[in-house]
Amino acid sequence: MKGLGFDFNNLFSFNVGKENGITERQLDSIAPLALKGFRHLLKISKDVRNRRRLGLEWMALPYQGKDTLLEIKRLGQDIAANFSEVIFLGIGGSYLGLKAAQDALGYPYYNEFERVRNGRPRIYFEGNNLDPNTLSVLLSQLDCRSTCVVVISKSGKTLETIATFSVVDDWLKKGLGPSYGRHIVVITDPEVGILRQRLKSLAQGDPLSFRSLPLLQGVGGRFSEFNMGLLHLAILGVDIEEVIAGARQMAQRCLSRNFFKNPALMYAAIMDFLYRKKNKRISIFMPFSETLKSTADWYVQLVAESLGKKYSRKIKTEKDDLEVWLPDTGRVLNVGITPIAARGTNDLHSIHQNNVEGENNKVVTFVRVEG
Amino acid sequence: MKGLGFDFNNLFSFNVGKENGITERQLDSIAPLALKGFRHLLKISKDVRNRRRLGLEWMALPYQGKDTLLEIKRLGQDIAANFSEVIFLGIGGSYLGLKAAQDALGYPYYNEFERVRNGRPRIYFEGNNLDPNTLSVLLSQLDCRSTCVVVISKSGKTLETIATFSVVDDWLKKGLGPSYGRHIVVITDPEVGILRQRLKSLAQGDPLSFRSLPLLQGVGGRFSEFNMGLLHLAILGVDIEEVIAGARQMAQRCLSRNFFKNPALMYAAIMDFLYRKKNKRISIFMPFSETLKSTADWYVQLVAESLGKKYSRKIKTEKDDLEVWLPDTGRVLNVGITPIAARGTNDLHSIHQNNVEGENNKVVTFVRVEG
């Protein structure tokens, strides 16, 4: 891949008309405000205490140390060598990020064909629904002796994941007896929560039982792909050091203080302008690639959870010079662009007519992979 | 299943407030207009010539004759007995309807496990994208001797399907020689189009070569599940007579001239009211069942293609007493509610925050399966 290009020509008024696009003058006028917010973010995020408290620790993930990556890689290799099936239990970011990465990094029909898999384990995603239907079919067909279960919940309280885990846990215990803990890997908060407590209480002196990885403090679920998601990629045989190097490269571009050279900042500022001033209530993210459909699903979560807000936010600086961000319950806003995942060319045969002929209240972001 | 219930209590103003809901008085006032349109539809759809010309022939699909169903069933049984993989090539309705039906009728992990499949063929959906990635992987792994290809295109002009078919066609020809036509089933217009022409030219006197089923005149792609979709279900071993009996039962309810006993008419009228009068620009269809997610994807197509319109429509009655519906290019409307597919409980962890806290411009239809 050649890196990421960002072509916003069709968001300009000279291409789509004044009623729907942004003018060059308007772009120049929003840049200073966007940069002001951005510089503030850069400043406060230098302090790890701020990053943790404000949920910004994901900004540090591209800079993880080699030792951390090596530990994850080894655990992944070990799981891949010893199991022929791995069930991941997780929901939200603990599911969408994994699915997006697996599909994007290119394994169509991965579970179906041994040769596509290159001998690595089949991967199943469960625990992302309270519908018991798929899980019960899956457990009835798998052999617990060759199955590893990775349970992911930061808080240890995620209902779907924990409920599903208790079923899978029983299934392993019944089938395997005392050694069942060797089939379980837990990814959770390093300190608190029911999963962490359980790990602590299972001090069996068996280092292969209930192995675990920490979910870093200050990394929200939807931003955690480059944290816990790396174990999944290591099991698939993806070079996670290369993945992190790519994330680092992209992070550098998106940390630029030059507005016109920072694709993330420009994209955010223009989308925000079109939302507020041009009535674009809907953002459609449409990759023209089968393998990026689940990236679009992940995008939907990122936007909906990050921008859908009832209240305005107030920022306070505490005595220790750290910030807190609080909802200002006196100012009800009910804001947030509504994100939609789509996939070309398929969806040209489904939603396209409404996009083109229906209400002019949408921005479509097309994504194309260059060879 | 107990049939379909329709609970619209939370669309009423006494539950969600006057700003967002409909009042009983408003409901009473929209009923006559909805019924007027509906009675007109009933009247004109009695004439098969109107149904064909206006694309309303789907209304007749629940009343297909036993002979038609038997022929489809036999072809399906024959394919299931002779092949271990079936690739369906189709896009839009020729893909979304099939996927929805397969998932809804309950085969989680169907392709993965022989026992789940009950010995029937693995099913693959291709030809629904111009991304060549998945198809090339699939063909590299399958054995053409055990593979059947069903190509579905009403017009024979659908770019993705025809392009993909030419690749698969070559693959079969090279692998199988002259008998390759026995591995191909064509579903297309009974009279016209490139696929039909090709069928006619392949008069080899071999009744097992290039077998075909007709796509009925006046059945649009998105409404064709109970037409060509039945072959797919027959291959899966689903009792298609029972499926059609269910469709007939539901059709009877939705043909009721009593507004308050007709769930389809009420749903349509209320949604239209909320769209026009209460600023609900977005319709989220959210089944609480893993197996109905692809029904939601199909819903998105049905709504986007049926309601997303640039122009108003004018109705003319011709000399032969038949109607034509034409876009009134003098009246630009740009209308259409924007549909979104969602799935509970998963998406409570992704889009839910935006639904609840973000803009109040959405109607969410929850779907629950009762045991």
XYZ file of C-alpha atoms in Angstrom, chain A residues 177 227 312 354:
4
model
C -11.277 -31.042 34.002
C -3.735 -2.667 22.443
C -22.366 20.286 25.905
C -31.422 7.181 -2.040
